[in-house]
PDB file of C-alpha atoms in Angstrom:
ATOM      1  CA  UNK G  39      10.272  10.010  63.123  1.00 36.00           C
ATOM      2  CA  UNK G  40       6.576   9.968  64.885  1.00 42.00           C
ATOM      3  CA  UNK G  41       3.400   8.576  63.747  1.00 66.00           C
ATOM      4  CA  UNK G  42       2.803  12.248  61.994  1.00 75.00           C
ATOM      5  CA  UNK G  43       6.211  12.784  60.909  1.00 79.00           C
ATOM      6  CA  UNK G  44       7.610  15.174  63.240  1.00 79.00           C
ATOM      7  CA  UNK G  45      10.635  15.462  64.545  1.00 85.00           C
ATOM      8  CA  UNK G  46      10.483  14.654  68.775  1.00 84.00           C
ATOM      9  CA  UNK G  47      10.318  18.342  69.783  1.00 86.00           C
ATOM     10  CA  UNK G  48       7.171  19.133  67.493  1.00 85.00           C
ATOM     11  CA  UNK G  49       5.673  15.770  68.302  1.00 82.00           C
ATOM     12  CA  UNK G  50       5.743  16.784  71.964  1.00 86.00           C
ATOM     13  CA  UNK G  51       3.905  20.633  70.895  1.00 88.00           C
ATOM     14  CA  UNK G  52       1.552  18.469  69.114  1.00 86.00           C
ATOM     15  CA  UNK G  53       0.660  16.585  72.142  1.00 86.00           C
ATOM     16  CA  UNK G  54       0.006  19.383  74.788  1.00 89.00           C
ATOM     17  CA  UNK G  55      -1.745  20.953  72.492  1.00 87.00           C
ATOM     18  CA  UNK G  56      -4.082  17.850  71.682  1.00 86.00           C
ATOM     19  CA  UNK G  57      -4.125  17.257  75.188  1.00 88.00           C
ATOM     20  CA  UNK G  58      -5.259  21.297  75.929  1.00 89.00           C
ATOM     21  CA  UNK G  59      -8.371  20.222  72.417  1.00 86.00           C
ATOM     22  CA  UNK G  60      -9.214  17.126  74.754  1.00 86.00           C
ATOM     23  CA  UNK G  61      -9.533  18.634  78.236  1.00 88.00           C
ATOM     24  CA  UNK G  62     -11.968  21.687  76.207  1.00 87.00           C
ATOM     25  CA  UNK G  63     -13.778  19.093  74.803  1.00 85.00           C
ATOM     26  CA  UNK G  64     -14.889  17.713  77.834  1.00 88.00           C
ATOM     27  CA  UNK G  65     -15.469  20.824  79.503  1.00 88.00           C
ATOM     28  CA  UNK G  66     -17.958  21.432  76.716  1.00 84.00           C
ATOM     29  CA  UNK G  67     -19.425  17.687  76.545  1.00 86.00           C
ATOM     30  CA  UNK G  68     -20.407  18.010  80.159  1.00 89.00           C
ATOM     31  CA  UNK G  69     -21.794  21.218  80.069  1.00 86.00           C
ATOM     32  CA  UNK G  70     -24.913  19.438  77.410  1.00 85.00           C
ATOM     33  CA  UNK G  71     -24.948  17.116  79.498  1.00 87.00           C
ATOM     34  CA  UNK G  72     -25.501  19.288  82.323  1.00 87.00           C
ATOM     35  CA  UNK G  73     -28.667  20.751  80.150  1.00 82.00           C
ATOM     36  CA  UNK G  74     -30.104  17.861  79.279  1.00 85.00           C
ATOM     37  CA  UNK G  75     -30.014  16.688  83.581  1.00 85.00           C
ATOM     38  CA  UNK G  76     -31.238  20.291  83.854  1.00 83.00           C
ATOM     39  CA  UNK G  77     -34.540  19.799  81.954  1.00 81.00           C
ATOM     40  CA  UNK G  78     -34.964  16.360  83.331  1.00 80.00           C
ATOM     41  CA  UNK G  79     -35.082  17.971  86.874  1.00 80.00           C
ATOM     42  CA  UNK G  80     -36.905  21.325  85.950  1.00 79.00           C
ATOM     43  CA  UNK G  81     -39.101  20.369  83.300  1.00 75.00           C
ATOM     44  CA  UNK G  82     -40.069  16.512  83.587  1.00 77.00           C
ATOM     45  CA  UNK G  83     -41.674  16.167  86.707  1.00 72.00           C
ATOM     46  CA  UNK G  84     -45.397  15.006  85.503  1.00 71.00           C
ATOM     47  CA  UNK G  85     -46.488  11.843  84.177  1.00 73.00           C
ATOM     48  CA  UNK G  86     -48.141  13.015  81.012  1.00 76.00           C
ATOM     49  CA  UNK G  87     -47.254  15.830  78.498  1.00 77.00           C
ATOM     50  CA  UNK G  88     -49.274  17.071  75.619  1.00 79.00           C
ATOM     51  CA  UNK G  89     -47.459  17.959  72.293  1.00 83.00           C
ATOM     52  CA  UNK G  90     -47.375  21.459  72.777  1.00 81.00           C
ATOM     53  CA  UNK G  91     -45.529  20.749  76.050  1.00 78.00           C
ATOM     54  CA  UNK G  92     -43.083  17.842  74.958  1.00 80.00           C
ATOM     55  CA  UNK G  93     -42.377  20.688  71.395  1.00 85.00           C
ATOM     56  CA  UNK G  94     -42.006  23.619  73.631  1.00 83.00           C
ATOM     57  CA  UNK G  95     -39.382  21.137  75.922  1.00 80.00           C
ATOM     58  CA  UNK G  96     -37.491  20.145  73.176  1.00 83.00           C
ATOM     59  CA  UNK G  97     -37.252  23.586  71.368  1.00 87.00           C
ATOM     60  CA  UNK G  98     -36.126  25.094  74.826  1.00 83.00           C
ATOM     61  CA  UNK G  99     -33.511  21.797  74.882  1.00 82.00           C
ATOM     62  CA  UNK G 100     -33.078  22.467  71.348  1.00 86.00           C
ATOM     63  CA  UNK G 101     -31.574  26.422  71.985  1.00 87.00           C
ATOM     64  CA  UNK G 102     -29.287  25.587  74.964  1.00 86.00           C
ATOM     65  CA  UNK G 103     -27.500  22.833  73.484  1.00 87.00           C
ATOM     66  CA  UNK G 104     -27.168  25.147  69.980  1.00 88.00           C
ATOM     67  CA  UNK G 105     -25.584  27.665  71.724  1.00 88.00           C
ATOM     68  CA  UNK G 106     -23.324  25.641  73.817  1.00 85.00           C
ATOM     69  CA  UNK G 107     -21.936  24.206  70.344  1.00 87.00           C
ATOM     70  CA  UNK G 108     -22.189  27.265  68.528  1.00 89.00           C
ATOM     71  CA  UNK G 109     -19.919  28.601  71.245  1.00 87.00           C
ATOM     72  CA  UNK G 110     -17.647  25.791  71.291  1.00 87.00           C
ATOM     73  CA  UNK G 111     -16.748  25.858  67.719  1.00 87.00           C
ATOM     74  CA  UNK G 112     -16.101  29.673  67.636  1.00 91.00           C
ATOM     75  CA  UNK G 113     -13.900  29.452  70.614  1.00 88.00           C
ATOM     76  CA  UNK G 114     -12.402  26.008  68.749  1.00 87.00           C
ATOM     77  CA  UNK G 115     -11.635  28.241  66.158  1.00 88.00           C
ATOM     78  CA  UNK G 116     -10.447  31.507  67.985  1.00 89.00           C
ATOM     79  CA  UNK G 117      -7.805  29.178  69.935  1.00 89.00           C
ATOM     80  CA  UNK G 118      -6.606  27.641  66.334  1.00 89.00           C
ATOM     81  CA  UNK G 119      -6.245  31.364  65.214  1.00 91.00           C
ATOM     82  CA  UNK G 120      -3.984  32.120  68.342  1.00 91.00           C
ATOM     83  CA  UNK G 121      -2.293  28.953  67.868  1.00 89.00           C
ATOM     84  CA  UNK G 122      -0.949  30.055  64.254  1.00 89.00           C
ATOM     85  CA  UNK G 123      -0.267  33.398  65.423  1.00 91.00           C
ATOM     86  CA  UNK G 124       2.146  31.897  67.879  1.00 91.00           C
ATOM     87  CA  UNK G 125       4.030  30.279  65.299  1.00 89.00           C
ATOM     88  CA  UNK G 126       3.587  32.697  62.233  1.00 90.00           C
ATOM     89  CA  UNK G 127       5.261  35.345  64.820  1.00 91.00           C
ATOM     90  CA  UNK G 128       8.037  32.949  65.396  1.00 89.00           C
ATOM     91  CA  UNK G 129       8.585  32.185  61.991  1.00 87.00           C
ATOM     92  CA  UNK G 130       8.818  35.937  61.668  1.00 88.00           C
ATOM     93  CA  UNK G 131      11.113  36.781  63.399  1.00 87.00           C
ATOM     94  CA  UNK G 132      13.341  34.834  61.174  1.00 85.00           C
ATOM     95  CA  UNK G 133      12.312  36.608  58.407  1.00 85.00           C
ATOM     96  CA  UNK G 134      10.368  33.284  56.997  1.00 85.00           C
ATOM     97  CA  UNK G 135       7.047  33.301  55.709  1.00 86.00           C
ATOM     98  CA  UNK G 136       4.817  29.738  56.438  1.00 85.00           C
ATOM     99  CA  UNK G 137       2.180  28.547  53.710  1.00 86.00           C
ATOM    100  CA  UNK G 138      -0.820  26.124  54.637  1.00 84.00           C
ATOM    101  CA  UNK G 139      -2.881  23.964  52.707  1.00 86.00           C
ATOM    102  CA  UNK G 140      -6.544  24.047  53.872  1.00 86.00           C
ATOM    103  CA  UNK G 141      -7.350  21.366  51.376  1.00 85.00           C
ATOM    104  CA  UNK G 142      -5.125  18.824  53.592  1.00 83.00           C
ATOM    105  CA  UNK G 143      -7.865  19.678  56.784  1.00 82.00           C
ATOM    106  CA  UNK G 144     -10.563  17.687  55.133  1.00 83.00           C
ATOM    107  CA  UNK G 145      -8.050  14.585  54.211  1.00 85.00           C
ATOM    108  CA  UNK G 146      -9.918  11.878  55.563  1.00 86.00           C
ATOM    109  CA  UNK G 147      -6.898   9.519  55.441  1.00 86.00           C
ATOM    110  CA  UNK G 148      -4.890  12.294  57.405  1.00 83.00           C
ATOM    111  CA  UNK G 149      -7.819  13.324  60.082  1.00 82.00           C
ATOM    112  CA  UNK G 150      -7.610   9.476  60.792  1.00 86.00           C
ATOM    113  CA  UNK G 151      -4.053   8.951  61.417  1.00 84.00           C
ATOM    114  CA  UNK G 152      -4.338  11.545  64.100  1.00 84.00           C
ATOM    115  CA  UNK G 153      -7.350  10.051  65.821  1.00 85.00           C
ATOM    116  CA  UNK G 154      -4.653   6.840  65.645  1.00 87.00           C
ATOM    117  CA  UNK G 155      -1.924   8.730  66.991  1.00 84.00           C
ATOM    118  CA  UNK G 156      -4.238  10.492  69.719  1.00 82.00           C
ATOM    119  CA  UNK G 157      -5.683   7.025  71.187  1.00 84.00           C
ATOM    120  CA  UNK G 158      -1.878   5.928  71.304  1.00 85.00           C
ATOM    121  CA  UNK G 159      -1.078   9.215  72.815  1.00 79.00           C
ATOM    122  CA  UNK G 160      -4.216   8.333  75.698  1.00 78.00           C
ATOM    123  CA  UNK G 161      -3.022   4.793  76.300  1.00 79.00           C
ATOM    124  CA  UNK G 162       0.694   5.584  76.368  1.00 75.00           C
ATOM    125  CA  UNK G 163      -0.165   8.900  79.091  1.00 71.00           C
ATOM    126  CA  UNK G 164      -2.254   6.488  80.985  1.00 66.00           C
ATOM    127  CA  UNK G 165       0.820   3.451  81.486  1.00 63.00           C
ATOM    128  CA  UNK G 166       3.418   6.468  82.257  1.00 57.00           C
ATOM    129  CA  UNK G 167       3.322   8.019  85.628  1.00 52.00           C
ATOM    130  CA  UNK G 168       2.347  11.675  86.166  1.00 46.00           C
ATOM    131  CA  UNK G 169       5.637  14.405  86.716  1.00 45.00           C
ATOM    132  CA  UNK G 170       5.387  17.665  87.288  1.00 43.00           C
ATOM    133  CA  UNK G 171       6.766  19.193  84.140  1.00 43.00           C
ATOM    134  CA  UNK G 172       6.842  22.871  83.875  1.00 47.00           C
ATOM    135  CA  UNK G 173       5.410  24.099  80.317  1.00 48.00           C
ATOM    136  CA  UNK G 174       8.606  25.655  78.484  1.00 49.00           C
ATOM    137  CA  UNK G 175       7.489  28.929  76.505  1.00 50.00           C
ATOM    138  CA  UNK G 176       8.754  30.486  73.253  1.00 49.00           C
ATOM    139  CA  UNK G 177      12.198  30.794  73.231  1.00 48.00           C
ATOM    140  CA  UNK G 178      12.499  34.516  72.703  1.00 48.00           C
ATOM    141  CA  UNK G 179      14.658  34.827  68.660  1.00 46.00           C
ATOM    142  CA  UNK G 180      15.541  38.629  69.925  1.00 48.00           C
ATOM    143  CA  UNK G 181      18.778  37.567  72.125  1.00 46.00           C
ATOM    144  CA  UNK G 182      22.097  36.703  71.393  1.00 48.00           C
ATOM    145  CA  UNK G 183      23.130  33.389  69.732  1.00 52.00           C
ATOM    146  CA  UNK G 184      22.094  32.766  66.401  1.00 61.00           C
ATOM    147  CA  UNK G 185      19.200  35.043  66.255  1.00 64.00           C
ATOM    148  CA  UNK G 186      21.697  38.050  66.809  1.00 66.00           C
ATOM    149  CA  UNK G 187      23.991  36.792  64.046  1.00 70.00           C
ATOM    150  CA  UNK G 188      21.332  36.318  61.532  1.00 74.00           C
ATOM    151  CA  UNK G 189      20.285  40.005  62.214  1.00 73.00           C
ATOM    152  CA  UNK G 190      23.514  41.028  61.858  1.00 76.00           C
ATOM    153  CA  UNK G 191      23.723  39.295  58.670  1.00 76.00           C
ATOM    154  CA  UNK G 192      20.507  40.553  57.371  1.00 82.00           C
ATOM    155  CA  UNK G 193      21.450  44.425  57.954  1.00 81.00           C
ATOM    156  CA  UNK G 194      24.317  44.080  56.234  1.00 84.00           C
ATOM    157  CA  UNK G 195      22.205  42.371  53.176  1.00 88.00           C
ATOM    158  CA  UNK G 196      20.428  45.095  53.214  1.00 86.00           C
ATOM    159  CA  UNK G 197      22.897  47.865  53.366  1.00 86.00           C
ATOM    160  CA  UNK G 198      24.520  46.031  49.971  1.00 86.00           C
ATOM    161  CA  UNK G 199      20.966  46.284  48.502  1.00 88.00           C
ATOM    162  CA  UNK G 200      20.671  50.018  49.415  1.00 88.00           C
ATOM    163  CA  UNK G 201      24.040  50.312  47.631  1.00 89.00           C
ATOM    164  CA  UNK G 202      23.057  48.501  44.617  1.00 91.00           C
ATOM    165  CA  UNK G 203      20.210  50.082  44.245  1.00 89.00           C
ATOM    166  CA  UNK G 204      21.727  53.348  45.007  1.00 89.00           C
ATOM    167  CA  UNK G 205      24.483  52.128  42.187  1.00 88.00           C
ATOM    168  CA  UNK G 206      21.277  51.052  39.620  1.00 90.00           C
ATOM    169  CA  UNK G 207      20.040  53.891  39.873  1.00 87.00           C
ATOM    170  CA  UNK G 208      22.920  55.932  38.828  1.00 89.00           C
ATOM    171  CA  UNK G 209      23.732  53.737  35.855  1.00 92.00           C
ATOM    172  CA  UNK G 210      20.050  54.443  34.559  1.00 88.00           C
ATOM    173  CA  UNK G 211      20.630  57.909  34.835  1.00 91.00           C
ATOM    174  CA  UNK G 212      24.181  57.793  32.892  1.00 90.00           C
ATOM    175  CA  UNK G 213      22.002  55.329  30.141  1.00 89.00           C
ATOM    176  CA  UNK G 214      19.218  57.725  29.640  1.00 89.00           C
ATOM    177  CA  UNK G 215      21.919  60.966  29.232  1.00 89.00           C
ATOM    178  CA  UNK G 216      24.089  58.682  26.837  1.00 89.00           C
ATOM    179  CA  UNK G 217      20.939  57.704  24.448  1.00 89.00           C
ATOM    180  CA  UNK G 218      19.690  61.481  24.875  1.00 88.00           C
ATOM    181  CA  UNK G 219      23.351  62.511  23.816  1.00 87.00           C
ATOM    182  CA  UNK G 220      22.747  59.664  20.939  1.00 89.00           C
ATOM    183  CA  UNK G 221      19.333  60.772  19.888  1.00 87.00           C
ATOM    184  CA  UNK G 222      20.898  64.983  19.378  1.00 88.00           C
ATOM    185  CA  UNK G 223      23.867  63.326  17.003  1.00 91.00           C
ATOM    186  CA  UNK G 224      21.667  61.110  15.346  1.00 89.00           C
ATOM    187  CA  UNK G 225      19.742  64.727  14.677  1.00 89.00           C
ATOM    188  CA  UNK G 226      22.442  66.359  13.951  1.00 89.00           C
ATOM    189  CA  UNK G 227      23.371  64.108  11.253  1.00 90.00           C
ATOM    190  CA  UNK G 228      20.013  63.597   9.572  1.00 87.00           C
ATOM    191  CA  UNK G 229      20.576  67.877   9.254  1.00 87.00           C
ATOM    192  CA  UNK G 230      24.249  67.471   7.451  1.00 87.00           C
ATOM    193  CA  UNK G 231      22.970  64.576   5.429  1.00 85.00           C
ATOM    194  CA  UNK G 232      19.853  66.529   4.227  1.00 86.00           C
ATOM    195  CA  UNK G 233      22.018  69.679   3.499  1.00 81.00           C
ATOM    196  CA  UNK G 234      24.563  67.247   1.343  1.00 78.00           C
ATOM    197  CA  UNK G 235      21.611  66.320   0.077  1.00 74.00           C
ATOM    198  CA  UNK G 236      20.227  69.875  -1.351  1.00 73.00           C
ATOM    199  CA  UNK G 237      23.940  70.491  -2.491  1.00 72.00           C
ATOM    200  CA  UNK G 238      24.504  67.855  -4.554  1.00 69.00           C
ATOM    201  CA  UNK G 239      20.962  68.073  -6.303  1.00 70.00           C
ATOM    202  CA  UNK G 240      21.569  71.889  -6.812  1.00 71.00           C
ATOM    203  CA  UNK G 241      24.760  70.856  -8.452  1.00 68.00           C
ATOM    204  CA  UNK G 242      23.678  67.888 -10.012  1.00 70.00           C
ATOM    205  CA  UNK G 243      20.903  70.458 -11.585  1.00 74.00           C
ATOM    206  CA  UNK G 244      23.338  73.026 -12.738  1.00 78.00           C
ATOM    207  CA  UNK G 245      26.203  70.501 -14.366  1.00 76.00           C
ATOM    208  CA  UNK G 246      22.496  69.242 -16.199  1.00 78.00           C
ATOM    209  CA  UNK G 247      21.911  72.242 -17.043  1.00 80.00           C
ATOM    210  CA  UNK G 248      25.328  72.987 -18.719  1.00 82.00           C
ATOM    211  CA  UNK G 249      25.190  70.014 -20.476  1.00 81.00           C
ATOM    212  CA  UNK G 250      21.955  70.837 -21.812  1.00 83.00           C
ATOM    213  CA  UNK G 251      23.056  74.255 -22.571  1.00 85.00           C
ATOM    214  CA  UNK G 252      26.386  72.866 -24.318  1.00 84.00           C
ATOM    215  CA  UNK G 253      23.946  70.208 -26.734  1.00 81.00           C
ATOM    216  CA  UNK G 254      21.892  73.018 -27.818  1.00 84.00           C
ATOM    217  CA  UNK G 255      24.767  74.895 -28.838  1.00 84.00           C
ATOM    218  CA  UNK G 256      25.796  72.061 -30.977  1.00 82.00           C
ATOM    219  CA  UNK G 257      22.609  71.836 -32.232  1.00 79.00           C
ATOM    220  CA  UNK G 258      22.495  75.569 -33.412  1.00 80.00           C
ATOM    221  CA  UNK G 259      26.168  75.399 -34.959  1.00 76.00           C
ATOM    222  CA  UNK G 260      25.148  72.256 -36.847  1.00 68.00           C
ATOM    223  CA  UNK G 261      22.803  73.497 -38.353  1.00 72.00           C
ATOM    224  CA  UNK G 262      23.944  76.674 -39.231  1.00 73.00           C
ATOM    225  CA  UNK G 263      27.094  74.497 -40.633  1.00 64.00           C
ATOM    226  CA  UNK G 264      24.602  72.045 -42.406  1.00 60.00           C
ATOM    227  CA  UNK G 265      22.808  75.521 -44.573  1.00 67.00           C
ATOM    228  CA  UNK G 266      26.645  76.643 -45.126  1.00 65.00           C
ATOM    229  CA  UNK G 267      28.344  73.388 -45.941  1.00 63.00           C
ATOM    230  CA  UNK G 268      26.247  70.188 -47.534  1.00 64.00           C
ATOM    231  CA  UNK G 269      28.816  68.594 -47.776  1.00 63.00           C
ATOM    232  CA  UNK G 270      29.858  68.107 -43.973  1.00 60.00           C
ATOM    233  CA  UNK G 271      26.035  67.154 -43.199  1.00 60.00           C
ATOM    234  CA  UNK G 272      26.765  63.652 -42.387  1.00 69.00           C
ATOM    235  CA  UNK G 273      29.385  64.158 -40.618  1.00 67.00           C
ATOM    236  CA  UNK G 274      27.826  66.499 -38.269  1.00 61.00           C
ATOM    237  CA  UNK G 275      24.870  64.293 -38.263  1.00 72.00           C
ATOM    238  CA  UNK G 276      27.322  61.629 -36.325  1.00 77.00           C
ATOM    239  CA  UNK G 277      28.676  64.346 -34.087  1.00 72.00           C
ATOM    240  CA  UNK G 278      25.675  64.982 -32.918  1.00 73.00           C
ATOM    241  CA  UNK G 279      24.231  61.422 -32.255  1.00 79.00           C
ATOM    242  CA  UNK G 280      27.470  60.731 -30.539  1.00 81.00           C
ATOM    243  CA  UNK G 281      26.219  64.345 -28.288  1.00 73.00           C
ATOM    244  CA  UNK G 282      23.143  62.650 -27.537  1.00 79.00           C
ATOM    245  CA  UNK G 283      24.311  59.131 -26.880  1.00 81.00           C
ATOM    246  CA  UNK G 284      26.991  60.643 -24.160  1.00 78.00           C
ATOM    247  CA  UNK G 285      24.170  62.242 -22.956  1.00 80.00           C
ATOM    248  CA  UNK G 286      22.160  59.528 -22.162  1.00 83.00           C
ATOM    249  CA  UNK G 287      24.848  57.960 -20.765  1.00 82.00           C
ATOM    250  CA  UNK G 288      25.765  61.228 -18.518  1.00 79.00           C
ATOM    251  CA  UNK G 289      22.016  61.125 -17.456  1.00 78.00           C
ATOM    252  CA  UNK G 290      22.320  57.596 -17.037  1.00 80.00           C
ATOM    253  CA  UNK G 291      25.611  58.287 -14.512  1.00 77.00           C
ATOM    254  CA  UNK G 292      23.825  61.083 -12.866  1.00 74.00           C
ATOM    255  CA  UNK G 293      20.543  59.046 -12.373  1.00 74.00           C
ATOM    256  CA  UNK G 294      22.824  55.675 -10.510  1.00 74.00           C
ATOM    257  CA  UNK G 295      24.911  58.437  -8.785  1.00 63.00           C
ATOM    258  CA  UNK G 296      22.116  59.845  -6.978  1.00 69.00           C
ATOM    259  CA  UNK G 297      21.031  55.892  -5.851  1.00 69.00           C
ATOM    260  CA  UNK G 298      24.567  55.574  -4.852  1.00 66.00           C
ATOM    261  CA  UNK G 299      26.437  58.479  -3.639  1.00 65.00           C
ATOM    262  CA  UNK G 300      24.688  59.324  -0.975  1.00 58.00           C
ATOM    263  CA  UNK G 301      26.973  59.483   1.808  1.00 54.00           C
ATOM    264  CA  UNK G 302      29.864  60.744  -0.544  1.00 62.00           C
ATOM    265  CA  UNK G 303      30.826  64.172  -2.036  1.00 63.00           C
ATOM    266  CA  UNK G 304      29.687  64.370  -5.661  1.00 56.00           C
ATOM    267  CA  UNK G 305      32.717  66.047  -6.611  1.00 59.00           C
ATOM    268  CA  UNK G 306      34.759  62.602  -5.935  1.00 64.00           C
ATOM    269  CA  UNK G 307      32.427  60.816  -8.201  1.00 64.00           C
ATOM    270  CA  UNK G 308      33.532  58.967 -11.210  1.00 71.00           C
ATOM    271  CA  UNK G 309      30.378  60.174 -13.089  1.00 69.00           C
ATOM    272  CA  UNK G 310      31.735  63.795 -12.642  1.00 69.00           C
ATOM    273  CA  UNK G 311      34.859  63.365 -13.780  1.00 77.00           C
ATOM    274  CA  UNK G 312      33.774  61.753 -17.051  1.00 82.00           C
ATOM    275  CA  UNK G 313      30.939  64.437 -17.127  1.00 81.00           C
ATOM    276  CA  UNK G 314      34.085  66.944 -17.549  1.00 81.00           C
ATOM    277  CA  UNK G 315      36.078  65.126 -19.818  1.00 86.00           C
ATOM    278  CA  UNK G 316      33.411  64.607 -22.232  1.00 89.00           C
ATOM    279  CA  UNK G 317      32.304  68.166 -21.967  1.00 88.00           C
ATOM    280  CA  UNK G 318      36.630  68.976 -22.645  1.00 89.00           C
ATOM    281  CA  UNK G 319      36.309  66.745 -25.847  1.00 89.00           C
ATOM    282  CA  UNK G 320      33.409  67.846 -27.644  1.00 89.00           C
ATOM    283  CA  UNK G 321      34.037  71.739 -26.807  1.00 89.00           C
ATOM    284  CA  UNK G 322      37.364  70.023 -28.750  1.00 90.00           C
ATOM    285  CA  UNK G 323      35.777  68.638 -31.622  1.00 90.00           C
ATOM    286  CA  UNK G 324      33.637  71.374 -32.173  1.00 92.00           C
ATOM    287  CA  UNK G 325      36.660  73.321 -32.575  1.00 89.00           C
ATOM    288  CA  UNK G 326      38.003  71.158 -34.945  1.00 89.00           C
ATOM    289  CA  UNK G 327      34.895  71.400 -36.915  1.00 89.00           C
ATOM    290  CA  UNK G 328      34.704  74.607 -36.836  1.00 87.00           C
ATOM    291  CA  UNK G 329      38.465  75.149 -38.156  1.00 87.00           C
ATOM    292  CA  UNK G 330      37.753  72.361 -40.900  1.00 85.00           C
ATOM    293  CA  UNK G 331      34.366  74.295 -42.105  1.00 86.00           C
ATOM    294  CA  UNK G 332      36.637  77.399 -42.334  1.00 84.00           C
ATOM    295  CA  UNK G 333      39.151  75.725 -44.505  1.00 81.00           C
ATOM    296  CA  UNK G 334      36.029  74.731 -46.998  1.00 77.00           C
ATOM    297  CA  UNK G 335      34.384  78.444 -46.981  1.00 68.00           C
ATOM    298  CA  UNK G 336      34.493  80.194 -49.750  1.00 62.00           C
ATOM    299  CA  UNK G 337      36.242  83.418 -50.337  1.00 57.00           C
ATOM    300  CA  UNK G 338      33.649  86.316 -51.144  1.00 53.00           C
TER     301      UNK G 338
END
């Protein structure tokens, strides 16, 4: 490795082109020079000057030599420009992309080591003798070789990315029918869960209603059987505490099954069962009673 850390190839592009910066820079250096031996020969050809005369001199002096720089700079610049196209082109035709840092122009440290390596450049050019080396160009990255096989290799990259898009694409398009075809059944069972809903509160309402219906018959035969038969008072008085207390608890299992059943028929439910069985045994009792009262009645 070089002075700058290049590899022998690069150090040599580094060189010619240091060499080209050099050869301009002379060019340029001689031409002010050329305008300052210009005004001494045009404009300095009397003893004495007044102030207006030595001002106007130096402002005339002052114009050339600003435009010689001025122009030397841009066209410094311009060839820099061309310089990095040259190699940006290259680099893209391998499909790379090149990142500077503009900070690192302005690193002191750095701007020396290449006035170092450019004086060792001078004296080493000026021990070697001259040959007649032809300037090798670009090599052109569009022929065979390795070029040709990293095109090849980069069509066929993209062909797989065209199919995977291709592929991508056709997997969004199954995902959004699937969570369409998600979002109807999810609908569809919101609907059959609301109408399970309204059947088991209209039945739940009617059974309540029975019930109801059922106590307030008991109600009316007690006391009709309580002004027949004093006798039987307490005992009917029971019965019909027991009525209410089954059903509270009947309201009670109709209040947890609605908290609990709701993804289940009501007619499986435990609550309904029992509902019926209790209904069964007091439709029994009062039976019962009714036959017992009738064995107490007196005949007329």
């Amino acid at each position: 490795m070089a002075e700058l850390g290049l590899n022998e190839h690069h150090q040599n592009e580094v060189i010619n082109y240091m060499r080209f910066a050099r050869s301009k820079r002379g060019l340029r250096l001689k031409t002010v020079d050329s305008c300052f031996q210009d005004l001494k020969e045009s404009r300095l050809v009397e003893d004495t000057f007044t102030i207006d005369e030595v001002s106007e001199v130096l402002n005339g002096l002052q114009a050339v030599v600003h435009s010689e720089v001025e122009s030397e700079l841009i066209n410094t610049a311009y060839t820099n420009v061309l310089l990095l196209r040259q190699l940006f082109a290259q680099a893209e035709k391998w499909y790379l992309k090149l990142q500077t840092d503009i900070s690192e122009l302005e690193n002191r440290e750095l701007l020396e080591q290449v006035a170092e390596f450019e004086k060792a450049e001078i004296t080493s050019s000026n021990k070697k003798p001259i040959l007649d080396v032809t300037k090798p160009k670009l090599a052109p990255l569009n022929e065979g070789g390795t070029a040709e096989l990293l095109n090849k290799e980069i069509l066929r990259l993209q062909e797989e990315n065209e199919k995977l898009k291709s592929r991508l694409k056709t997997i969004e398009i199954q995902a959004t029918n699937a969570l369409d075809e998600k979002s109807k059944l999810e609908k569809a069972l919101q609907d059959l869960q609301l109408d399970q809903g309204n059947q088991k509160d209209f039945i739940k309402a009617q059974d309540l209603s029975n019930l109801e219906n059922t106590v307030a018959a008991l109600k009316s035969e007690f006391q009709k059987t309580l002004n027949d038969k004093t006798e039987n008072q307490k005992s009917l008085e029971e019965n019909l505490a027991t009525a209410k207390h089954d059903l509270l608890r009947v309201q009670e299992q109709l209040h947890m099954a609605e908290k609990q059943e709701l993804e289940k028929k009501f007619q499986q439910t435990a609550a309904y069962r029992n509902m019926k069985e209790i209904l069964t045994k007091k439709n029994d009792q009062i039976k019962d009673l009714r036959k017992r009262l009738a064995q107490y009645e007196p005949e007329d």
